[in-house]
CSV table of C-alpha atoms in Angstrom, one decimal:
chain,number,residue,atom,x,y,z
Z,1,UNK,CA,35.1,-40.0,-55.1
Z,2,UNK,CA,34.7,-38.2,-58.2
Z,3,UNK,CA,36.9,-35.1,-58.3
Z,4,UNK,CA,36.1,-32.0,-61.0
Z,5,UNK,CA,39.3,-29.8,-60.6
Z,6,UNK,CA,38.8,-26.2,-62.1
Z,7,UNK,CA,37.9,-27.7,-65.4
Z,8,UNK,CA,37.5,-24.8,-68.5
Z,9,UNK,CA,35.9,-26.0,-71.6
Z,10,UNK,CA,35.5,-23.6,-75.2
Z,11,UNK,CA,33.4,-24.2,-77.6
Z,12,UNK,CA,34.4,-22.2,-80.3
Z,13,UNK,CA,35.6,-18.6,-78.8
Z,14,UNK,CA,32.8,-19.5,-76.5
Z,15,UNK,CA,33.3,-20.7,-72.7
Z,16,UNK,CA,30.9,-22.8,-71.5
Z,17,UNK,CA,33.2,-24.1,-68.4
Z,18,UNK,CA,35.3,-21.4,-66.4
Z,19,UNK,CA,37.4,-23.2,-63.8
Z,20,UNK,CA,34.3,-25.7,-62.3
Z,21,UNK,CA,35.6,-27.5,-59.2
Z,22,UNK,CA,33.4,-29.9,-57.4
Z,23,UNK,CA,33.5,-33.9,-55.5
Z,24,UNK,CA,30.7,-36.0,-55.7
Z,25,UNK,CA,31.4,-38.6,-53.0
Z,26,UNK,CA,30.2,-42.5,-53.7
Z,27,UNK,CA,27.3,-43.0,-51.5
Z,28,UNK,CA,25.7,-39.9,-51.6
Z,29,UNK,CA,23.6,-38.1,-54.0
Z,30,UNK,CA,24.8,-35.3,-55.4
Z,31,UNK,CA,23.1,-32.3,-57.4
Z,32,UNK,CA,24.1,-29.8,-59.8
Z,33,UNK,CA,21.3,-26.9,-60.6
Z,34,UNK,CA,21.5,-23.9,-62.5
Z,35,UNK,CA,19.3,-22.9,-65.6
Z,36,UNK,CA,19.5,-24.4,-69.4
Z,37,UNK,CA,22.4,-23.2,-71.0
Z,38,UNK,CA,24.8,-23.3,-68.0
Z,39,UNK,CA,27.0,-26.1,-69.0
Z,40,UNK,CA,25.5,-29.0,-66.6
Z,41,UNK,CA,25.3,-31.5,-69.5
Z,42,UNK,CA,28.9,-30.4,-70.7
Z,43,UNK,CA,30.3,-31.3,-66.9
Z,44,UNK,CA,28.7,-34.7,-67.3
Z,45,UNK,CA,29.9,-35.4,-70.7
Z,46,UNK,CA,33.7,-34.2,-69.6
Z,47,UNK,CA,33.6,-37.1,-65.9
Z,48,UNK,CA,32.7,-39.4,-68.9
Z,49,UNK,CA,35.6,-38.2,-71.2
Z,50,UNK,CA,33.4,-37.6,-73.8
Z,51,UNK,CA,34.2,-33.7,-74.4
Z,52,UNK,CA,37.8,-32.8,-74.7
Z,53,UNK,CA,38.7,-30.5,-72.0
Z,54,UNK,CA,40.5,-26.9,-72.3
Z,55,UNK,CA,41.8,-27.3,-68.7
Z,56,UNK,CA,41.8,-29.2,-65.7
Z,57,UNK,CA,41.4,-32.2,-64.5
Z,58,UNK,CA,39.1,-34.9,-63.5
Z,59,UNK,CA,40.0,-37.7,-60.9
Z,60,UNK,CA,37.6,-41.0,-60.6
Z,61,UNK,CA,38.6,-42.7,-57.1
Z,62,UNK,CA,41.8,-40.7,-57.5
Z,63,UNK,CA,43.2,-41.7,-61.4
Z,64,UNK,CA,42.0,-39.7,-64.5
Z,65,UNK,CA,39.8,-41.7,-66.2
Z,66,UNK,CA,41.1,-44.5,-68.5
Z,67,UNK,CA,39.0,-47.9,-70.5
Z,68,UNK,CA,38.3,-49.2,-67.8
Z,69,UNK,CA,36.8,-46.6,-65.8
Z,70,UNK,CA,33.9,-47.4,-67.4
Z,71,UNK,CA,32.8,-50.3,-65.8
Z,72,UNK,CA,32.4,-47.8,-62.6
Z,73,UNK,CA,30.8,-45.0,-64.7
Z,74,UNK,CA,28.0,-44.7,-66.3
Z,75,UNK,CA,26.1,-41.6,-68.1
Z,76,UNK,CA,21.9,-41.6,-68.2
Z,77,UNK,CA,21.5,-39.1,-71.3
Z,78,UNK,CA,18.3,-36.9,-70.5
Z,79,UNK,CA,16.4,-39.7,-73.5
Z,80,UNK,CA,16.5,-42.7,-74.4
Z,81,UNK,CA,18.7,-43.4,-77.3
Z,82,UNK,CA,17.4,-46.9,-78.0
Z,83,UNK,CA,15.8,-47.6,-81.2
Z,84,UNK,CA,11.7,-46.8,-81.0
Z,85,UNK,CA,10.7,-49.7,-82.5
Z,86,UNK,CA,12.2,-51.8,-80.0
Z,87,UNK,CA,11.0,-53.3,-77.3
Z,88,UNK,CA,11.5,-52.4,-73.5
Z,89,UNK,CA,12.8,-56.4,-73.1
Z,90,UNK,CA,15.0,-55.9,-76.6
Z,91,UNK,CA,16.5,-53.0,-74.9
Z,92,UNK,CA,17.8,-54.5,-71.9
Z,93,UNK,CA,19.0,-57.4,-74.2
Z,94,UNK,CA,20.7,-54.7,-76.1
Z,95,UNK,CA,22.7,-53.6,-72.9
Z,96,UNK,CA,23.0,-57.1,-71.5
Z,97,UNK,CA,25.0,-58.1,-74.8
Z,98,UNK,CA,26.8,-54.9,-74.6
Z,99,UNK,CA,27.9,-54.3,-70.7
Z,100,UNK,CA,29.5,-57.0,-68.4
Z,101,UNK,CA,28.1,-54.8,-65.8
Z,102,UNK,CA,24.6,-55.5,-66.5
Z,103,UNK,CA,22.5,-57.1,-63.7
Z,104,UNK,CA,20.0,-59.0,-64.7
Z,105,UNK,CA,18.3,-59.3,-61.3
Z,106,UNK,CA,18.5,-55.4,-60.5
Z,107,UNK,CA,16.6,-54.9,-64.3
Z,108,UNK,CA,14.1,-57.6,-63.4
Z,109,UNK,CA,13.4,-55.7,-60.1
Z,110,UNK,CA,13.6,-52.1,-62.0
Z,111,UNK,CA,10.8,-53.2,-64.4
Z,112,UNK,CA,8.9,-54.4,-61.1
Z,113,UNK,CA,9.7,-51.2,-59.4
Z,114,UNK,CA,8.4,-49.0,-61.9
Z,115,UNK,CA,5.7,-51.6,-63.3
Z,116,UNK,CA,6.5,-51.8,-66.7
Z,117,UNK,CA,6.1,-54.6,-69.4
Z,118,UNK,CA,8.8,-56.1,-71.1
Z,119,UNK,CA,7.0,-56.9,-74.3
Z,120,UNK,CA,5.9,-53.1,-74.9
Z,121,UNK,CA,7.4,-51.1,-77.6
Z,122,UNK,CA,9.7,-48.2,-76.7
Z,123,UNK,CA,7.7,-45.7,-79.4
Z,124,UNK,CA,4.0,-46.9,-77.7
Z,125,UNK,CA,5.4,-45.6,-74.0
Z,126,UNK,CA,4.5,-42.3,-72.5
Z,127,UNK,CA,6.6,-39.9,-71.7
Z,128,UNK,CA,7.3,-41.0,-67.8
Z,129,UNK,CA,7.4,-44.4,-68.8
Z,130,UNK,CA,10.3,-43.7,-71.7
Z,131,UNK,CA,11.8,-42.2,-68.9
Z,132,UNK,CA,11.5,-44.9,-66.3
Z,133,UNK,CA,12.8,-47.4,-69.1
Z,134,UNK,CA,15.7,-44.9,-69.9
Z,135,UNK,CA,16.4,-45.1,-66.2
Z,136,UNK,CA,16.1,-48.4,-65.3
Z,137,UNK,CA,18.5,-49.4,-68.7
Z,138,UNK,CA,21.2,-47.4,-66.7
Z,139,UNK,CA,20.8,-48.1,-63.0
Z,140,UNK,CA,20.7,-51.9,-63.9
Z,141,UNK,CA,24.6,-51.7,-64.5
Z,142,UNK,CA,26.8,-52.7,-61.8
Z,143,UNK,CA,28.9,-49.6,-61.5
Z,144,UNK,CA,30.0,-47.2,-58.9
Z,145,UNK,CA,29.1,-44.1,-60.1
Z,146,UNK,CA,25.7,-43.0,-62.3
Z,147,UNK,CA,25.4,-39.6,-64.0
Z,148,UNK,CA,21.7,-38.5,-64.8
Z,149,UNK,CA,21.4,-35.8,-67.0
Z,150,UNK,CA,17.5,-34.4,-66.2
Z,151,UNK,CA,15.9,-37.3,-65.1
Z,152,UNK,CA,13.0,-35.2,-64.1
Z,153,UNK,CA,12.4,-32.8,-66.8
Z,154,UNK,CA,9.3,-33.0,-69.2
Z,155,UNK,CA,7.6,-35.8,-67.0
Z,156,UNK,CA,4.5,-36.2,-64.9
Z,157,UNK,CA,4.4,-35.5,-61.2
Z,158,UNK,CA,3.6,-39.3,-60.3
Z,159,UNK,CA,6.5,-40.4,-62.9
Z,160,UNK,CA,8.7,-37.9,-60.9
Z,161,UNK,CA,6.9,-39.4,-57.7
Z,162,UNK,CA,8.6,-42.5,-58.8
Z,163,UNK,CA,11.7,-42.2,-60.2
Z,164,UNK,CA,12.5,-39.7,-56.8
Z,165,UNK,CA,12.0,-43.4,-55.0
Z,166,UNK,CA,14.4,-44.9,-56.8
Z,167,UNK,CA,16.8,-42.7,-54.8
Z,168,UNK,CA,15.5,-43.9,-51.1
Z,169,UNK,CA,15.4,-47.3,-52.4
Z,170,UNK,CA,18.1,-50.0,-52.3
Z,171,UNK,CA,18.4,-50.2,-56.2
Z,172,UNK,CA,20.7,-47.4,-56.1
Z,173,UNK,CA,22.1,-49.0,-53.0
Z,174,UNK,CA,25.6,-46.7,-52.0
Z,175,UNK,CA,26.8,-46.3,-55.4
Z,176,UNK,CA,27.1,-42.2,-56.4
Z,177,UNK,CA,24.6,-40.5,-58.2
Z,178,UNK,CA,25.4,-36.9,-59.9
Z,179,UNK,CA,21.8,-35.2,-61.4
Z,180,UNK,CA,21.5,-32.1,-63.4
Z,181,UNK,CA,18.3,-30.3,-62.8
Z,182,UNK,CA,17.0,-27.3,-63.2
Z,183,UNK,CA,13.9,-27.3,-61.4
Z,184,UNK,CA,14.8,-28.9,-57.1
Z,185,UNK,CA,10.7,-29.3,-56.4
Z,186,UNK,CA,9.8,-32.4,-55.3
Z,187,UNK,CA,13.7,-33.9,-54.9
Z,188,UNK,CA,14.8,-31.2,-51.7
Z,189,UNK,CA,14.8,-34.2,-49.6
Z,190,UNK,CA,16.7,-37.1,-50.9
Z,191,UNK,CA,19.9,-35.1,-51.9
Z,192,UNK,CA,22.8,-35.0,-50.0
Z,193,UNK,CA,25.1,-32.2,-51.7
Z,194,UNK,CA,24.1,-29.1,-53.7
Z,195,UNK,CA,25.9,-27.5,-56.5
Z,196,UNK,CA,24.7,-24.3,-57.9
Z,197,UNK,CA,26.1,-23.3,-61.2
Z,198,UNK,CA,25.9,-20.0,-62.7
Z,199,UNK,CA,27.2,-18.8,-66.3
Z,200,UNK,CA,30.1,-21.5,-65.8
Z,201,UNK,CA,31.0,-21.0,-63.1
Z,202,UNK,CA,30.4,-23.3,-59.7
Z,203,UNK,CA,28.6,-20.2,-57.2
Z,204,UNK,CA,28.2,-22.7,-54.1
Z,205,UNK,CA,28.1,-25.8,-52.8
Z,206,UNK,CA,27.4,-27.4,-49.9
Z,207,UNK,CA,25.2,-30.2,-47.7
Z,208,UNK,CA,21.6,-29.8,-47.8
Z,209,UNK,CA,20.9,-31.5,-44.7
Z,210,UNK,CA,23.8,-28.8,-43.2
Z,211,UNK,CA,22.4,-25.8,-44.2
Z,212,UNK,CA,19.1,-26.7,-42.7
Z,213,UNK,CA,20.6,-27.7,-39.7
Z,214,UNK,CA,23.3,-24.4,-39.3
Z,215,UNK,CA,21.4,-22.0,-41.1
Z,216,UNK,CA,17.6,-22.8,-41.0
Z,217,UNK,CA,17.6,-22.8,-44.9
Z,218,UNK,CA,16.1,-24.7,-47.5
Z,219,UNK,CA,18.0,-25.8,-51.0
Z,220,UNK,CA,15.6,-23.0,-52.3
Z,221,UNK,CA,16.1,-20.3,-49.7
Z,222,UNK,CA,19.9,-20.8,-50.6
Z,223,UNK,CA,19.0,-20.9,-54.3
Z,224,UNK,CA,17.6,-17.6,-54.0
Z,225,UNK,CA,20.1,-16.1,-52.6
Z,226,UNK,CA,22.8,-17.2,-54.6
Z,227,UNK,CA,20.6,-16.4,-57.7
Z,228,UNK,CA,18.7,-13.2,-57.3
Z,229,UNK,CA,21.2,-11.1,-54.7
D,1,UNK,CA,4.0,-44.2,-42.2
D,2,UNK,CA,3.8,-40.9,-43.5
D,3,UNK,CA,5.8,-37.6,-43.0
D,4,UNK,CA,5.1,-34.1,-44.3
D,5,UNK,CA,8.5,-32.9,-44.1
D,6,UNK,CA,8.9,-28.9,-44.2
D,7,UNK,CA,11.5,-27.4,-45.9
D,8,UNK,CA,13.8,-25.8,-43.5
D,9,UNK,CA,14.3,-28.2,-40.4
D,10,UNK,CA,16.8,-30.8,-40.8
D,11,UNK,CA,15.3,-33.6,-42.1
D,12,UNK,CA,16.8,-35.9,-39.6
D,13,UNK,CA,15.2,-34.4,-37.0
D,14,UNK,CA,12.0,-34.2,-38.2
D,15,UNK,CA,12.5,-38.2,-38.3
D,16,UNK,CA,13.5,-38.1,-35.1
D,17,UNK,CA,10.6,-36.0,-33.9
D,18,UNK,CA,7.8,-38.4,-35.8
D,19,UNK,CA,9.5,-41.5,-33.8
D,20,UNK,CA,9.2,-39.2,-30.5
D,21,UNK,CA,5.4,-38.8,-31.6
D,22,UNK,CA,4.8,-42.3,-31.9
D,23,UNK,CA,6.5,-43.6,-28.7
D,24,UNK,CA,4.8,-41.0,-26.7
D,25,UNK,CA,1.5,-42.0,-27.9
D,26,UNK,CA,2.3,-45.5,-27.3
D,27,UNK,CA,1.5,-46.1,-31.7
D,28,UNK,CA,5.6,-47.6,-31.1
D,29,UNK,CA,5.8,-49.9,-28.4
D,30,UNK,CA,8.5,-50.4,-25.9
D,31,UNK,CA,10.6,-53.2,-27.7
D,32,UNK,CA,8.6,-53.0,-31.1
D,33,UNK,CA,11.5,-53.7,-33.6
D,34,UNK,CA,11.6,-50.8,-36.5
D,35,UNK,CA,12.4,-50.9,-40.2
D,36,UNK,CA,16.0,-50.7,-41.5
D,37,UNK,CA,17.4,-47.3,-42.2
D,38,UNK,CA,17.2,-48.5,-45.7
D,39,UNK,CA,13.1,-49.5,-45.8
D,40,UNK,CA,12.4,-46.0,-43.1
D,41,UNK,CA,14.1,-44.2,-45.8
D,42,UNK,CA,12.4,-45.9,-48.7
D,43,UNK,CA,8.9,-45.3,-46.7
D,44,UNK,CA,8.9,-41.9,-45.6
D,45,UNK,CA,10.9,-41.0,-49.4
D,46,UNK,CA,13.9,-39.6,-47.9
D,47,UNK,CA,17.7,-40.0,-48.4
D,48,UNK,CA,19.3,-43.5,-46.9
D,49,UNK,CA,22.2,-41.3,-45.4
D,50,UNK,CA,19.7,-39.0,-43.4
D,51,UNK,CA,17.6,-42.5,-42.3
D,52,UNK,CA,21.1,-43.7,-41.0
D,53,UNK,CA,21.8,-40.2,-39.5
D,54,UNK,CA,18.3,-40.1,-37.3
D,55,UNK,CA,19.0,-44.1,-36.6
D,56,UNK,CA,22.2,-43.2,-35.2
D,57,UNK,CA,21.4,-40.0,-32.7
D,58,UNK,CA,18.3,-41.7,-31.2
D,59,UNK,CA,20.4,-44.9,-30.9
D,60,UNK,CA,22.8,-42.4,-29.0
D,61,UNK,CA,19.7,-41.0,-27.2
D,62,UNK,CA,18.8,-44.2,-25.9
D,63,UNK,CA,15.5,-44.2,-28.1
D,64,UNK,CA,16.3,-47.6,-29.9
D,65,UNK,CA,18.6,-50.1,-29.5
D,66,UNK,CA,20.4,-52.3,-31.5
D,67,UNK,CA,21.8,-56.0,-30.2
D,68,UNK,CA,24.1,-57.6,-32.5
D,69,UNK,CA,23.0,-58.0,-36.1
D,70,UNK,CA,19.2,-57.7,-35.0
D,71,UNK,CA,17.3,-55.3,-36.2
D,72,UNK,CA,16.7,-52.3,-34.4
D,73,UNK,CA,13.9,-51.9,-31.5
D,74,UNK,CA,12.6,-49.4,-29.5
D,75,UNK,CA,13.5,-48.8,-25.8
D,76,UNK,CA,12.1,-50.9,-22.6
D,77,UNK,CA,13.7,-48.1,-20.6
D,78,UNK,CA,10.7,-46.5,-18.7
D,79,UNK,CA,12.4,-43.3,-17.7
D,80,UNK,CA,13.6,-42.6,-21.0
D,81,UNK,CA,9.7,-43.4,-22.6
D,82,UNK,CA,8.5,-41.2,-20.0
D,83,UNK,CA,11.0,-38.4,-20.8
D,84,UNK,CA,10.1,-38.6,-24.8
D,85,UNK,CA,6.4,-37.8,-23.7
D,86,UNK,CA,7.3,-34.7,-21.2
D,87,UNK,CA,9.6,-33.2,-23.5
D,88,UNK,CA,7.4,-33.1,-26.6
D,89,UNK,CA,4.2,-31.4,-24.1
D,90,UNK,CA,7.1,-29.4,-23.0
D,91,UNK,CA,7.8,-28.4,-26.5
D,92,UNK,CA,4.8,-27.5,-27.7
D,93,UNK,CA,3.7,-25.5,-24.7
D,94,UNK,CA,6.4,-23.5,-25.2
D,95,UNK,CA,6.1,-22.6,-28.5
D,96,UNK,CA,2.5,-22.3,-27.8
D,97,UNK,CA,3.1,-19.9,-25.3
D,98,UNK,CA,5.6,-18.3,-26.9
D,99,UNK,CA,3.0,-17.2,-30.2
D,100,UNK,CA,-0.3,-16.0,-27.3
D,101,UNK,CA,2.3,-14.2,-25.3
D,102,UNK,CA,3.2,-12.0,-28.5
D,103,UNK,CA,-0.4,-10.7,-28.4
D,104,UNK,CA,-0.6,-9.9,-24.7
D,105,UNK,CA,-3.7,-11.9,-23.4
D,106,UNK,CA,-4.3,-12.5,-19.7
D,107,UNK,CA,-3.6,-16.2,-19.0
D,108,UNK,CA,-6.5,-16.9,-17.3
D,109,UNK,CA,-8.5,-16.1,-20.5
D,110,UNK,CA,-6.5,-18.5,-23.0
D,111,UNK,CA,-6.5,-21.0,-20.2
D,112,UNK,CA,-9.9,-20.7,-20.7
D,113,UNK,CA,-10.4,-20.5,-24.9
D,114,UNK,CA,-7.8,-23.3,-24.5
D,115,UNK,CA,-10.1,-25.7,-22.5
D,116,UNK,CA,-13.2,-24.8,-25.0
D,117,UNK,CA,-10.6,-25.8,-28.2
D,118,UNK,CA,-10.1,-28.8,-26.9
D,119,UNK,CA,-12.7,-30.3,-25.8
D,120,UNK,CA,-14.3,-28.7,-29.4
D,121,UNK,CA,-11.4,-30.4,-30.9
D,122,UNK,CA,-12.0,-33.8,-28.9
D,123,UNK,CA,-15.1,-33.9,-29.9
D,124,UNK,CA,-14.4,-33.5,-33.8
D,125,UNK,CA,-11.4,-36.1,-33.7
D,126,UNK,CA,-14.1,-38.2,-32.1
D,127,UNK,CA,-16.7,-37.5,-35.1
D,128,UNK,CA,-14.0,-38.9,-37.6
C-alpha cells in the first residue's frame, strides 16, 4: 500500500499541497482527478521522492521510501523523455541496461499489444503511438507500484481505446497503478478508487464501484457534485 | 462478447445480468466452461477486481461453478437455469409495467399495442 499522509508542499510562498492524505492499495487502480494546476503531478513526484516535502509523510508498504524502493516504484512522466532520434528497440535497450527490473518478455508482449515496430524512430511516431512506447517503456519493469502521470491526455480515442486495455489486461497483472487525469471519459469503468482534488486539497475519495452500488452514482455524477455545489 | 455498460449501475452487476441473458437464452450452455476473470475482464474492457467480484456472487448464486483448479463453468442445475430465465421476464415486466402504469392506460389496451409490437418487432429481428 502506498500511504500519502497530510503531505503540504510550497513552492515559493506558494502552496500547491495543503495536507493531501490518500492510500492507493497494490492491486487496484487508483485515480486522482481535478483540473491542471491542482498539484496531481507534484503528488506523484513527492511518492517518488523527487520533490522535497514541506510536511508529511509518505509510506510505501509501510517504510518511507529509501534506494531501494525503487525497484517497486516506478513514475510514467506524461512524455517520453527518450532521445527522438532513437529507436523504439534502442529505447527499451536503454531501460534494459539501466533497470534490473526490466522484463524482457512483458516489453516483447507490450510492443505486440499495442502493435508497434521496434525498428521505428521515436521522432517518426504519432502522438498515441509516443504514448504507447512511453507506456510500454514503463509497465515492462517488474515493480509493484506504477505512477502515470496523464496517460490519456492529447491522444486519439482509439490510442486511448488502447492503452484503457492495458488496464483489464494481465500486463498490469495486480501490481498498483495511480493515474492523474483530468478528463474520467472513456476510463469510468476500469478504476477502482477515485480521488478528487481541488486547489490542494484531497475533496473526496472513495470506490467507484461503491458509489454506484450505495448511491446510484456515476464517478461523474459525484464529480459534479463535489465540483460545481 | 460485448457490453454497453451504463454509467450508474454497478458494473458487476451489469456482468452479472449479461451472463443471466445468455443462460436464459440458452447462448451459455449448461456446463459451458467460461473465460477467466482475467480474459472476461480483458473482453468486455472492465477492471479485473470487478470480473472477480461478479465471478464470485454468481459462483455464490449457484450460476457457475468452479471444481478444483478447472476453469469455471456454468450450472447443470435445472432449477436454478430455469429460475435465471423467470426472474429476468419477471424483471422486465415489472419495470415495464411500472413506466405504462405512470400514464394510466387500461390493460387490456397495452395488452393489445403489446401483441402488435411484438409480433412487428418479430418480424424485423427476422428481416436482419
Amino acid at each position: 500500500m502506498i500511504e500519502v499522509n497530510d503531505i503540504t508542499k510550497k513552492f515559493g510562498r506558494k502552496k500547491v499541497l495543503k495536507g493531501v492524505s490518500f492510500t492507493a492499495e497494490q492491486g487496484e487502480i487508483t485515480c486522482i482527478i481535478g483540473i491542471n494546476g491542482v498539484g496531481k503531478t507534484t503528488i506523484l513526484n513527492a511518492i517518488m521522492n523527487l520533490t522535497p516535502l514541506n510536511e508529511g509523510q509518505i509510506l510505501i508498504n509501510g517504510e518511507t521510501i529509501h534506494k531501494h524502493s525503487y525497484e517497486k516504484i516506478t513514475f510514467i512522466p506524461d512524455a517520453i523523455i527518450m532521445q527522438p532520434n532513437m529507436t523504439i528497440a534502442e529505447s527499451m535497450q536503454f531501460m534494459a541496461d539501466f533497470y534490473d527490473s526490466w522484463n524482457q518478455e512483458r516489453a516483447t508482449e507490450l510492443l505486440d499489444f499495442f502493435k508497434l515496430q521496434e525498428d521505428e524512430k521515436i521522432n517518426d511516431l504519432s502522438k498515441g503511438n509516443r504514448a504507447k512506447v512511453n507506456l510500454l517503456l514503463g509497465l515492462a519493469l517488474d515493480v509493484d507500484y506504477l505512477l502515470m502521470d496523464e496517460p490519456f491526455s492529447g491522444i486519439d480515442i482509439f490510442s486511448r481505446e488502447q492503452i484503457a486495455e492495458v488496464f483489464t489486461s494481465h500486463l498490469v497483472e495486480d501490481r498498483g497503478v495511480i493515474i492523474t487525469t483530468h478528463e474520467i471519459g472513456d476510463i469510468e469503468h476500469l478504476i477502482d478508487k477515485v480521488v478528487l482534488l481541488d486547489d490542494g486539497k484531497v475533496l473526496k475519495q472513495f470506490n467507484s464501484e461503491e458509489v454506484r452500488e450505495e448511491e446510484g452514482k456515476s464517478v461523474v455524477d459525484v464529480m459534479r457534485e463535489v465540483y460545481q455545489p | 462478447m460485448n457490453v454497453n455498460f451504463n454509467k450508474r449501475d454497478p458494473v458487476y452487476m451489469q456482468v452479472i445480468r449479461h451472463f443471466k441473458e445468455r443462460i436464459a437464452t440458452g447462448v451459455f450452455e449448461p456446463g459451458q466452461e467460461i473465460p477467466s476473470r482475467r480474459e472476461l475482464a480483458g473482453r468486455l474492457k472492465i477492471n479485473p477486481n470487478t470480473a472477480q467480484r461478479a465471478y464470485k456472487e454468481m459462483e455464490e448464486a449457484g450460476l457457475i461453478y468452479t471444481e478444483r483448479n478447472l476453469p469455471s463453468r456454468i450450472t447443470k442445475d435445472e432449477a436454478i437455469l430455469k429460475s435465471v430465465r423467470g426472474e429476468l421476464i419477471e424483471e422486465a415486466v415489472d419495470s415495464f409495467v411500472h413506466s405504462i402504469r405512470s400514464i394510466d392506460v387500461p390493460v387490456e389496451e397495452v395488452l393489445e399495442l403489446v401483441k402488435e409490437k411484438y409480433k412487428n418487432d418479430g418480424e424485423e429481428v427476422q428481416d436482419d
